[in-house]
Coordinates of C-alpha atoms and ligand atoms in Angstrom, one line a residue:
X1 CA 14.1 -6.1 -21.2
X2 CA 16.1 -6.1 -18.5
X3 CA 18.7 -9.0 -18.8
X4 CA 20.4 -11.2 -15.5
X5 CA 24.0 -12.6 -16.1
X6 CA 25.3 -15.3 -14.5
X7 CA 28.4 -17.2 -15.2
X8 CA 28.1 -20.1 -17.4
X9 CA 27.3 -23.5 -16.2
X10 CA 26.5 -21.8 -12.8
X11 CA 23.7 -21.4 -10.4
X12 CA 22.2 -17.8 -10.5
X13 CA 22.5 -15.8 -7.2
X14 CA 19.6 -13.0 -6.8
X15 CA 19.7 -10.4 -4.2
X16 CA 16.6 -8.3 -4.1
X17 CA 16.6 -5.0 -1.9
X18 CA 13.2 -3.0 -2.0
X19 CA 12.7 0.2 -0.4
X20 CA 9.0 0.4 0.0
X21 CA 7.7 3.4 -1.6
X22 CA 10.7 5.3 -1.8
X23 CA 10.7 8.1 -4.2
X24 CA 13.4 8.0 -7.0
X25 CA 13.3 11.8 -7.5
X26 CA 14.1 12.4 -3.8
X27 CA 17.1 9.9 -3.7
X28 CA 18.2 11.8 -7.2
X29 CA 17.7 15.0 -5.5
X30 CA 20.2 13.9 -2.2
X31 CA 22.2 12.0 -3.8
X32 CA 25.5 14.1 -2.3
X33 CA 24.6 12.9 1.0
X34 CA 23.4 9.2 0.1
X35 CA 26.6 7.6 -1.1
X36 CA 25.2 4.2 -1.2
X37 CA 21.9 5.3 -3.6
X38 CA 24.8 7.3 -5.7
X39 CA 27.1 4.6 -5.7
X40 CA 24.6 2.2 -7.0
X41 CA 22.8 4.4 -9.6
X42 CA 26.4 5.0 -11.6
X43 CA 26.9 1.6 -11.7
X44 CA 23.0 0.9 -12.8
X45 CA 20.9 0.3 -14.8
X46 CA 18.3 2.3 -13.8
X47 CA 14.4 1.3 -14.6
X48 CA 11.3 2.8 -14.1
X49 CA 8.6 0.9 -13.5
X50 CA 5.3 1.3 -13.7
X51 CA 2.4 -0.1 -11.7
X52 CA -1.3 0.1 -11.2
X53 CA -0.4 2.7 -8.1
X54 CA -2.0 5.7 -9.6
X55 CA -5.6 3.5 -9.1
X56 CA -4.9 1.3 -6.1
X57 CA -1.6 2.4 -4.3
X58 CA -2.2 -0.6 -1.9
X59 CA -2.3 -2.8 -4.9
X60 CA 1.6 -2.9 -6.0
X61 CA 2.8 -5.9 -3.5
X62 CA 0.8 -8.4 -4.9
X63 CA 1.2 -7.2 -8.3
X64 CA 4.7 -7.8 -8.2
X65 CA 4.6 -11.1 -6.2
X66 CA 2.0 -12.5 -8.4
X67 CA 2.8 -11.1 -11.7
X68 CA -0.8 -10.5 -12.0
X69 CA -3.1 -7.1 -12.0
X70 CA -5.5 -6.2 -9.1
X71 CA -8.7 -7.9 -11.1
X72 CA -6.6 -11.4 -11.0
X73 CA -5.6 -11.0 -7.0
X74 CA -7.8 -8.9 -5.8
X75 CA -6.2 -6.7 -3.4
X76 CA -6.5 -3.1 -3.7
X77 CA -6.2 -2.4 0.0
X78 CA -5.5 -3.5 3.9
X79 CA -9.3 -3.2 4.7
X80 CA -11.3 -4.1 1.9
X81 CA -14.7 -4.6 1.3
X82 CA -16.5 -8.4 2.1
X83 CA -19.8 -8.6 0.3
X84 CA -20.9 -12.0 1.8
X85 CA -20.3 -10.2 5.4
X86 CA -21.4 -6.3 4.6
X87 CA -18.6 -5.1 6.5
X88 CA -14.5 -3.7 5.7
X89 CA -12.8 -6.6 6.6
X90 CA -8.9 -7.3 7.0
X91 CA -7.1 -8.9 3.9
X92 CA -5.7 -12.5 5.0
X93 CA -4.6 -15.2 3.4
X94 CA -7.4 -17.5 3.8
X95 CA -10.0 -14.7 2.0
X96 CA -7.7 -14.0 -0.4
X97 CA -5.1 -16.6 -1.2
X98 CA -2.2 -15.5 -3.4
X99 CA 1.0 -17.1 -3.7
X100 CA 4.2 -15.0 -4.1
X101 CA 6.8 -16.5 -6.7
X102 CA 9.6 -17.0 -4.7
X103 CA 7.4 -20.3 -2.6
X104 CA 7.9 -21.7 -6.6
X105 CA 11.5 -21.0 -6.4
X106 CA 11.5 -22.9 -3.1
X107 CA 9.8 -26.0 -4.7
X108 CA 12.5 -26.2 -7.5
X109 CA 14.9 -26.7 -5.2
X110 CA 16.4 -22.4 -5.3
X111 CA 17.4 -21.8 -1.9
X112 CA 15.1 -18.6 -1.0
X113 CA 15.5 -16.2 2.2
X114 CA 12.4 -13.3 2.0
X115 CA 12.1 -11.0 4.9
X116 CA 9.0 -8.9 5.7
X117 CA 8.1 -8.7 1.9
X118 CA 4.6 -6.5 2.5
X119 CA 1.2 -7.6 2.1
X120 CA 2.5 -11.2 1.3
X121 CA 0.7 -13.9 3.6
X122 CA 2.4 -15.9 5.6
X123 CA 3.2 -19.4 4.0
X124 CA 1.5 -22.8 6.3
X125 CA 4.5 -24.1 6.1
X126 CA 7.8 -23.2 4.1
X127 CA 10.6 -24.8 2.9
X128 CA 12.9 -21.6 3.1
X129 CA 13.7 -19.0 5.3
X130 CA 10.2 -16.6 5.7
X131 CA 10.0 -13.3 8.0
X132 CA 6.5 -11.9 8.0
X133 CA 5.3 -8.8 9.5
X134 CA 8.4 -7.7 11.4
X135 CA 8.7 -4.8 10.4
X136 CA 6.3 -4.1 7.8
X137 CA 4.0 -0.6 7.0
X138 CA 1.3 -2.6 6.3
X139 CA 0.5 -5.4 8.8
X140 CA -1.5 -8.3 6.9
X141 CA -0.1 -10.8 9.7
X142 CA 1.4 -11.2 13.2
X143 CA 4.8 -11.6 12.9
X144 CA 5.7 -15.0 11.8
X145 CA 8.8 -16.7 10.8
X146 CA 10.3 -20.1 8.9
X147 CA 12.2 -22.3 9.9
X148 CA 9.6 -22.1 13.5
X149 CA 12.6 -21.6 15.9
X150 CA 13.3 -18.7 13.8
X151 CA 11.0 -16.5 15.7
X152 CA 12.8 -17.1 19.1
X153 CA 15.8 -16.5 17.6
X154 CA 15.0 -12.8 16.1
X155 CA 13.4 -12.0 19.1
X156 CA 16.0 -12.6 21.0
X157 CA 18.3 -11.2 18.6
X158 CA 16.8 -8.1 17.8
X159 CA 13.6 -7.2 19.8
X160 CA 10.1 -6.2 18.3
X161 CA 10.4 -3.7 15.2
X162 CA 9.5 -0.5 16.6
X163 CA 7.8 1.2 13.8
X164 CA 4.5 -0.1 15.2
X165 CA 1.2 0.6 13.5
X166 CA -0.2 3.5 12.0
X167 CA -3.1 5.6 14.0
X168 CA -4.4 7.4 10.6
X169 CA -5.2 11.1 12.2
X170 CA -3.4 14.4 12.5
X171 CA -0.1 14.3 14.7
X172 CA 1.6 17.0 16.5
X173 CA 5.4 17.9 15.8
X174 CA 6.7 15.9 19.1
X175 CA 4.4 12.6 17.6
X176 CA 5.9 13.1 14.1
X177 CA 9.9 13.4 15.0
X178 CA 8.9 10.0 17.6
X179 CA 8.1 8.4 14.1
X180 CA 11.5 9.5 13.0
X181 CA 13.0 8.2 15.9
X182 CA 11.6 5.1 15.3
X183 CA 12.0 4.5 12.0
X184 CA 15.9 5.4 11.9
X185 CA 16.2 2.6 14.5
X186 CA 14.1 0.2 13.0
X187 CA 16.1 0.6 9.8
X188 CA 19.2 0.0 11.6
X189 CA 17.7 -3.1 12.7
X190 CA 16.4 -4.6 9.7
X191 CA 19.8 -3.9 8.1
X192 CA 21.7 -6.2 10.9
X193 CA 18.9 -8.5 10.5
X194 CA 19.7 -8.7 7.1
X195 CA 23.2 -9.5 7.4
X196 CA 22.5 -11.6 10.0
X197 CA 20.3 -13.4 7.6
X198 CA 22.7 -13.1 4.4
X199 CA 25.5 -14.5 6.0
X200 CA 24.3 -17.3 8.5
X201 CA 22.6 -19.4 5.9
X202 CA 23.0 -20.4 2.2
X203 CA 20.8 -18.8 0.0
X204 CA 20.4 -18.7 -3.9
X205 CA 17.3 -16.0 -3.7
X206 CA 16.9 -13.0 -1.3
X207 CA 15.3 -10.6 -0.9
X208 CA 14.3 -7.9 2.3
X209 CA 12.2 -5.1 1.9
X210 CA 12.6 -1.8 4.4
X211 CA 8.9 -0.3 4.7
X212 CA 10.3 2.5 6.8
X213 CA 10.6 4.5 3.8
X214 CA 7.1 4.1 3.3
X215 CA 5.9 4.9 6.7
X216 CA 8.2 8.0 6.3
X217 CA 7.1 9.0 3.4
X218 CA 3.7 9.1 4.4
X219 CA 4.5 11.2 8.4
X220 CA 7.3 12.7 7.6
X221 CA 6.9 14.3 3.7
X222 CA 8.2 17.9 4.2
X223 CA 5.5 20.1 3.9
X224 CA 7.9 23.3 2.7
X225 CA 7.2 25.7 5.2
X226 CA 9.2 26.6 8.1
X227 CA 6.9 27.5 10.8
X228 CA 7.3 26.5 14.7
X229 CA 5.2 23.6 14.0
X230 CA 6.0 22.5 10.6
X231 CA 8.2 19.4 10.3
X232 CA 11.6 20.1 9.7
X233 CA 12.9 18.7 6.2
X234 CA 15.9 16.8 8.2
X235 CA 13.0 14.4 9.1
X236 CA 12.8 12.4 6.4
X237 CA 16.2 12.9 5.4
X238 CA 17.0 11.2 8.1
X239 CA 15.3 8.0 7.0
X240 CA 16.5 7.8 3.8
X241 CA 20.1 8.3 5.6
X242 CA 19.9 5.5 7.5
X243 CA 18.1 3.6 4.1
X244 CA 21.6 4.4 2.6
X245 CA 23.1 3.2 5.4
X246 CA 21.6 0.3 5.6
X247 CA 22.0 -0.8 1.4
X248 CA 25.8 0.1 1.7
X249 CA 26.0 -2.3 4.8
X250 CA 23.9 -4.9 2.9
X251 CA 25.6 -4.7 0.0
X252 CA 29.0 -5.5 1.7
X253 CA 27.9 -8.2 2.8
X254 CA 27.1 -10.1 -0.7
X255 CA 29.7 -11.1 -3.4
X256 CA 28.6 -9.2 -5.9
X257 CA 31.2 -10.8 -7.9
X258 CA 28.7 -13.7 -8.1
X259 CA 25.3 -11.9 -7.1
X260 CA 23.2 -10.3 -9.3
X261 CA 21.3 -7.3 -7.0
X262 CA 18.3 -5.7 -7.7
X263 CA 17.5 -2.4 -5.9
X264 CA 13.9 -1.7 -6.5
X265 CA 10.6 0.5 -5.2
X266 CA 7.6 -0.7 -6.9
X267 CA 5.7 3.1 -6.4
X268 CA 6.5 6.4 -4.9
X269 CA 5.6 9.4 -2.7
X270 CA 5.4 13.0 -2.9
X271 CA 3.3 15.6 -1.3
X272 CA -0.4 14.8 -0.2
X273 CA -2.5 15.7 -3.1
X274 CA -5.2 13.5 -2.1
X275 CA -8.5 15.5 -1.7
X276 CA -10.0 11.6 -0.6
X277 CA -11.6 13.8 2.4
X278 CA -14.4 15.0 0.6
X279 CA -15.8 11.1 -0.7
X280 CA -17.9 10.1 2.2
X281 CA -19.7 13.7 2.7
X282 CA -20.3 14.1 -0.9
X283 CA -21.4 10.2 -1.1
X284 CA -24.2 10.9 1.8
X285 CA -25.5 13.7 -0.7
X286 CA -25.5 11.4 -3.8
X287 CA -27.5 9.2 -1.8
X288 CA -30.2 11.6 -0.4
X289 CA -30.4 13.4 -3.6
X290 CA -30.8 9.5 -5.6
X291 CA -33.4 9.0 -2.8
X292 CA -35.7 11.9 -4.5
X293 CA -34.7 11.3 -7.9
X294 CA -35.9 7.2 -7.6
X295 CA -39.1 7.5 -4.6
X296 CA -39.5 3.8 -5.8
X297 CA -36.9 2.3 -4.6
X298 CA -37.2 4.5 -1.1
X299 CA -40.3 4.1 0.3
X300 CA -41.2 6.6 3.4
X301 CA -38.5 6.2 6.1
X302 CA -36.3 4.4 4.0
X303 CA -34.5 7.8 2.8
X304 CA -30.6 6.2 2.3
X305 CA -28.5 7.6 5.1
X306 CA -26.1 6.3 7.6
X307 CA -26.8 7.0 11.2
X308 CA -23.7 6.0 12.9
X309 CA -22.6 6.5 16.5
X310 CA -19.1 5.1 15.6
X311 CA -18.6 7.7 12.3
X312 CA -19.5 10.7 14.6
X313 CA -16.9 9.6 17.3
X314 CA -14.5 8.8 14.9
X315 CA -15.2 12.4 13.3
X316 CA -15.1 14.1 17.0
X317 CA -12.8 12.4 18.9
X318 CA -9.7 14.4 19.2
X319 CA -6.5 12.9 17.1
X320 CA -4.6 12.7 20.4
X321 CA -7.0 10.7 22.1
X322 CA -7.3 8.5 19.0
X323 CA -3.5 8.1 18.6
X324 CA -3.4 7.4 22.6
X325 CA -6.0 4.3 22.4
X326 CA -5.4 2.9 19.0
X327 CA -1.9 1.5 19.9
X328 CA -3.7 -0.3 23.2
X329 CA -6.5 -2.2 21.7
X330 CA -6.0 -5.1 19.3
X331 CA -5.8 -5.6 16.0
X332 CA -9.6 -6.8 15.9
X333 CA -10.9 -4.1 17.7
X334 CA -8.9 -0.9 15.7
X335 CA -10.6 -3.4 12.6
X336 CA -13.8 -3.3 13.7
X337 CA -13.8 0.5 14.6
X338 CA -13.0 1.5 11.0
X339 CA -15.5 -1.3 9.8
X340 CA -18.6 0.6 11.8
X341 CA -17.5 3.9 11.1
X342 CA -18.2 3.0 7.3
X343 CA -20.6 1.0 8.0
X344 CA -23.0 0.9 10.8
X345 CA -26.3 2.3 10.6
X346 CA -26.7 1.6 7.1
X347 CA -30.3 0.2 6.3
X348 CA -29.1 -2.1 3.6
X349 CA -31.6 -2.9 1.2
X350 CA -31.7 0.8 0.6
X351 CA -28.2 2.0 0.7
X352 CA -27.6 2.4 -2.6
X353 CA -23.7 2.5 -2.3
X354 CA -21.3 3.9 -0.5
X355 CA -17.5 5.2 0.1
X356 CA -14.7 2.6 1.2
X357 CA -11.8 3.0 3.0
X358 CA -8.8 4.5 0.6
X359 CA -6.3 6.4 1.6
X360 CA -5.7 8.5 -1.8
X361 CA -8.1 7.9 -4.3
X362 CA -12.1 8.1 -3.7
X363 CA -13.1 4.4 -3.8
X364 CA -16.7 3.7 -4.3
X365 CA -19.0 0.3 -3.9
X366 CA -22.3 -0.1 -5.6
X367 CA -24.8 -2.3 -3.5
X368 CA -25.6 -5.0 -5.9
X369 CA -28.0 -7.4 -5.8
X370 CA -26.8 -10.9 -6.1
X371 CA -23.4 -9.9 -5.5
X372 CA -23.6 -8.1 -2.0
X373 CA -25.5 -10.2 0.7
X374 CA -28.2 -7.5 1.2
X375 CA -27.9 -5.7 -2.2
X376 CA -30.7 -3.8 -3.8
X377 CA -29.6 -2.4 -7.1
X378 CA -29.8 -4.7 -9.8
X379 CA -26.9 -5.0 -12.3
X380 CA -28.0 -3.8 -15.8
X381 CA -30.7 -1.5 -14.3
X382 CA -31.3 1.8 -15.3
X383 CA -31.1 2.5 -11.5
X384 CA -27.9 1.4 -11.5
X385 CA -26.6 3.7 -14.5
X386 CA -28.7 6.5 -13.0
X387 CA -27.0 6.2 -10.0
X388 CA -23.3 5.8 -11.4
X389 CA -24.2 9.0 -13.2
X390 CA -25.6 10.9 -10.8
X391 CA -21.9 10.2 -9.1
X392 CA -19.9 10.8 -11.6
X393 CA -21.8 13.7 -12.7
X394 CA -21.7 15.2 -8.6
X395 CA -17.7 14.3 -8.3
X396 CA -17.3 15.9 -11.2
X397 CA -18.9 19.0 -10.4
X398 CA -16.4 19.4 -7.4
X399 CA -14.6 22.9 -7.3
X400 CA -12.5 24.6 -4.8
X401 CA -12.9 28.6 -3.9
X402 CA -10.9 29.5 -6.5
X403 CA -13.0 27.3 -9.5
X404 CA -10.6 24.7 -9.7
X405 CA -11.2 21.3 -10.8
X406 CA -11.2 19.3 -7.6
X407 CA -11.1 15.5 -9.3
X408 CA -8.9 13.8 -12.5
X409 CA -11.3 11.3 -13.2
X410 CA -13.8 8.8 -12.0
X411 CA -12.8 5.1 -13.2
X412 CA -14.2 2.3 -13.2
X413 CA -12.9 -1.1 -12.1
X414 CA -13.6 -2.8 -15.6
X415 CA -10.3 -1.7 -16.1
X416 CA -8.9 -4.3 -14.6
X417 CA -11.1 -7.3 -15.5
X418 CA -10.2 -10.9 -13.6
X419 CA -11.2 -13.5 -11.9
X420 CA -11.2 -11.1 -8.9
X421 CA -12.5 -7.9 -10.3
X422 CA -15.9 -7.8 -7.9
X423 CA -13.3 -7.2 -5.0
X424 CA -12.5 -4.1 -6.1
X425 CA -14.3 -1.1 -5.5
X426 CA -16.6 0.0 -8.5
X427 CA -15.5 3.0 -9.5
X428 CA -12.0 5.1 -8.7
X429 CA -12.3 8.8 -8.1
X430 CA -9.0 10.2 -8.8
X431 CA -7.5 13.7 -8.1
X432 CA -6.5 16.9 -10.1
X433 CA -3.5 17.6 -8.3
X434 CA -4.1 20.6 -6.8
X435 CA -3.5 21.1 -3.0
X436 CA -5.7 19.5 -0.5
X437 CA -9.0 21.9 0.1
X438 CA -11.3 21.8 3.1
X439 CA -14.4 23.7 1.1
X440 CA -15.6 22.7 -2.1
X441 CA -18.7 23.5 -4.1
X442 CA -20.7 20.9 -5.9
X443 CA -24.2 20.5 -7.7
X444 CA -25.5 18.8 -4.3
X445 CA -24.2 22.0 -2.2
X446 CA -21.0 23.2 -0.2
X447 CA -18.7 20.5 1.9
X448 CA -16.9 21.5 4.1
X449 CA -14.4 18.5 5.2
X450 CA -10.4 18.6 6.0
X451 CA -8.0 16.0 5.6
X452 CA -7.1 14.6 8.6
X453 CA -4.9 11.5 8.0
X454 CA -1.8 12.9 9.7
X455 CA 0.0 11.8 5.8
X456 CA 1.7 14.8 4.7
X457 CA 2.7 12.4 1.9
X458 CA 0.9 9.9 -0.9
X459 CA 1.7 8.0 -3.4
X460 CA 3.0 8.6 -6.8
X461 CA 2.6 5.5 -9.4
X462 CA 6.4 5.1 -10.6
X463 CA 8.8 2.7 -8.9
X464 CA 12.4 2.0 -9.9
X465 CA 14.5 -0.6 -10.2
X466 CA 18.9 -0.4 -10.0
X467 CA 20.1 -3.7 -11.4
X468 CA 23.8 -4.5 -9.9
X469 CA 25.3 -7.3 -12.4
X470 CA 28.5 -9.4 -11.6
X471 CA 31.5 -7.5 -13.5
X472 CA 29.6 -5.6 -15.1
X473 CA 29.1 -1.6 -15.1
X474 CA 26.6 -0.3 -16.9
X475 CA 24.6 3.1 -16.1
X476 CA 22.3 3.7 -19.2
X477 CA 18.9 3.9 -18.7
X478 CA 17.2 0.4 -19.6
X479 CA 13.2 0.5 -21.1
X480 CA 11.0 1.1 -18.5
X481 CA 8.9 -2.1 -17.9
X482 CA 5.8 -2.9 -15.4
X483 CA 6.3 -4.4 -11.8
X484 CA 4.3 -7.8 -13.2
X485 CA 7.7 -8.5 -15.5
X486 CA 9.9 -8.9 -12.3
X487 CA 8.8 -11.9 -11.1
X488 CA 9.0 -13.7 -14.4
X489 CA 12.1 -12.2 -15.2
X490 CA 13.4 -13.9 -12.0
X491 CA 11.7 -16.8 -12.5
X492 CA 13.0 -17.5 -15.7
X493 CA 17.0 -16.6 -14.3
X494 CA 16.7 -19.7 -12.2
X495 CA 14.6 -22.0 -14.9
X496 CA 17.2 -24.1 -17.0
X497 CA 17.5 -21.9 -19.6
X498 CA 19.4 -19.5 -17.0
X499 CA 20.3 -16.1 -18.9
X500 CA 17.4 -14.2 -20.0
Ligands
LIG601 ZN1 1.0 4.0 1.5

């Protein structure tokens, strides 16, 4: 276990920097030309950490802030599935409450400044200093700030963020290096805004996360080839250069005589294994062919199909267009077009499930009855297990050209039981690794599908964490431990008993 010092009969002082989904391997394999990653990792420890990421990528924020697992929050994802309303629906903080440690720190008294933590709601009111949704990857809020003149004041300061918001389809080279454009500058930002932050208030807990690396990772993974329209490798190099940038000019602003800093990425990224592409076509087959194999439950005309005007613009409207609008229209409005591309047309009380929005994985929803508002397979049933075979049996059956094994595994959710498990999607397709395919064979027939995301990156499930102690250098490799330990671990440096 990870251990925080702190001189006796003295306050702790706790300096969090996370770098969302940066990739320890990467850093490792720059280090010559990050001085500020190298500088850090000889004076460690360094940590892996692990984290539900392999199954829900979009999971790991709340894990950590909570110290709990995705079946006792409930998020798995930005858009996630509301049974009451039948429709993907925007996480928030009035659907799905959670409370990040730190507002506990804040009612003990701890002195806390957290900027643009992601996926952590805004507080209703706050006692410390709070950015939201500045400049996060993931927008769960508008941007909102405590104390409320604080807004004003960064705006004024330093402008809008300008990674802006992700239009999830293919880009061109010229879109791609405007992302890196964007993203150098908006790290350069946060960094002053940091600083700014560090060293006009008092603080006893801070902590500032950069989610350009995630964004980066994501656009501007190098895809190892070198043709006219491939994007050059100095891309994202160039992120993660300003990311050291930015922790060495962070860094010189604390004492670290008196600080203890915590340098941390709760997952990773590599190259886009994700064959996610090939969930919804193959889910339209499960369901036709479940519609012969159970005529009871299908009655003539009630075959279970989508027909939806929104999927087949969404499928034909070229990426340019899409990335054109999508920055134009409101939050609501980009919401509601991914909501009815999944969902409209669906005659409900004979849809027997269907394919969520995931952006790795393959996540899958059985329509319930007595859980979802118009569900029609009942839990228990043998039409429910048929139908959960007949899945995993067609998933598995997935192989490219070549024979390969398209999927891992197919999970299910029970893994991760809680209070909050029946948010979740029901079942997790995972991945074999293999590069993505755009034609694979299957018991229910050829698809032919391409991924189209524009992510030349995903996620891989280990994080890290450097720990910087006052006056002390140590670079041995500590136990790895799980992102749920942090928060405790903190908690308890600032509870009475002080060192852990
Ligand atoms: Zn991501």
């Amino acid at each position: 276990m990870t251990a925080i010092n702190k001189p006796e009969n003295s306050k702790p002082k706790i300096a969090m920097l996370g770098f969302d989904a940066a990739e320890l391997s990467y850093i490792q394999e720059h280090l010559t030309m990050l001085p500020n990653f190298k500088r850090a990792l000889s004076c460690g420890p360094l940590t892996h950490l692990s984290s539900p990421a392999q199954m829900f990528p979009g999971s790991v924020w709340p894990t950590f802030y909570t110290a709990t697992l995705p079946g006792e929050h409930g998020i798995h994802h930005l858009m996630q599935w509301d049974a009451d309303a039948m429709r993907l629906r925007r996480i928030s903080g009035e659907w799905l409450p959670n409370e990040p440690f730190w507002r506990e720190l804040e009612r003990r008294g701890v002195r806390v400044i957290a900027l643009d933590v992601p996926v952590a709601f805004p507080p209703k009111e706050c006692a410390g200093v709070e950015v939201s949704s500045w400049g996060a990857h993931d927008q769960v809020s508008l941007f909102t700030a405590y104390p409320r003149d604080l807004k004003t004041e960064i705006l004024r300061r330093f402008g809008e963020h300008p990674m802006g918001i992700e239009v999830p389809v293919d880009k061109s080279l010229s879109e791609r290096m405007q992302v890196r454009k964007n993203l150098v500058s908006g790290v350069a930002l946060k960094s002053e805004m940091a600083r700014w932050l560090l060293t006009s208030r008092p603080w006893d807990f801070f902590i500032a996360v950069f989610g350009e690396s995630h964004r980066g990772g994501h656009i501007l993974w190098p895809d190892g080839s070198d043709g006219e329209s491939s994007i050059p490798a100095s891309a994202l190099l160039d992120v993660y250069l300003a990311l050291d940038n930015a922790l060495g000019s962070i860094l010189a602003a604390i004492n670290l005589a008196e600080t203890t800093v915590i340098i941390f990425a709760l997952h990773g990224m590599g190259a886009n294994l994700s064959q996610e592409h090939f969930v919804t076509p193959l889910m339209d087959r499960v369901n036709a062919k479940f519609g012969e194999l159970e005529p009871g439950l299908f009655p003539a005309g009630h075959a279970p199909r989508q027909r939806s005007v929104m999927r087949l613009l969404r499928e034909n409207v070229p990426p340019w267009l899409q990335s054109k609008i999508a920055p134009l229209v409101p939050q609501f409005v980009r919401d509601a077009v991914v909501d009815r591309q999944f969902t409209s047309g669906r005659d409900w009380p004979h849809t027997p499930g269907l394919a969520l929005r995931a952006d790795n994985n393959g996540y899958i929803r059985f329509n319930l009855a007595g859980r979802e508002r118009q569900g029609m397979l009942e839990r228990g049933s043998t039409s429910l297990a048929r139908y959960s075979d007949l899945i995993r049996e067609s998933f598995s059956s997935l192989r490219t050209a070549e024979g390969s094994r398209v999927i891992g595994d197919v999970f299910s959710s029970e893994e991760f039981p809680g209070k909050r498990t029946h948010y979740l999607p029901d079942l997790i397709v995972s991945w074999s690794g293999l590069e993505p395919a755009s034609r694979a064979k299957s018991t229910l027939g050829t698809l032919v599908a391409e991924m189209d995301t524009g992510r030349g990156g995903n996620h891989r499930g280990v994080g890290f964490q450097i720990v910087l102690r006052p006056g002390v250098q140590q670079n041995a490799e500590d136990q790895p431990f799980a992102i749920t330990e942090l928060a405790p671990m903190i908690l308890r440096a600032f509870s009475d008993g002080g060192v852990i």
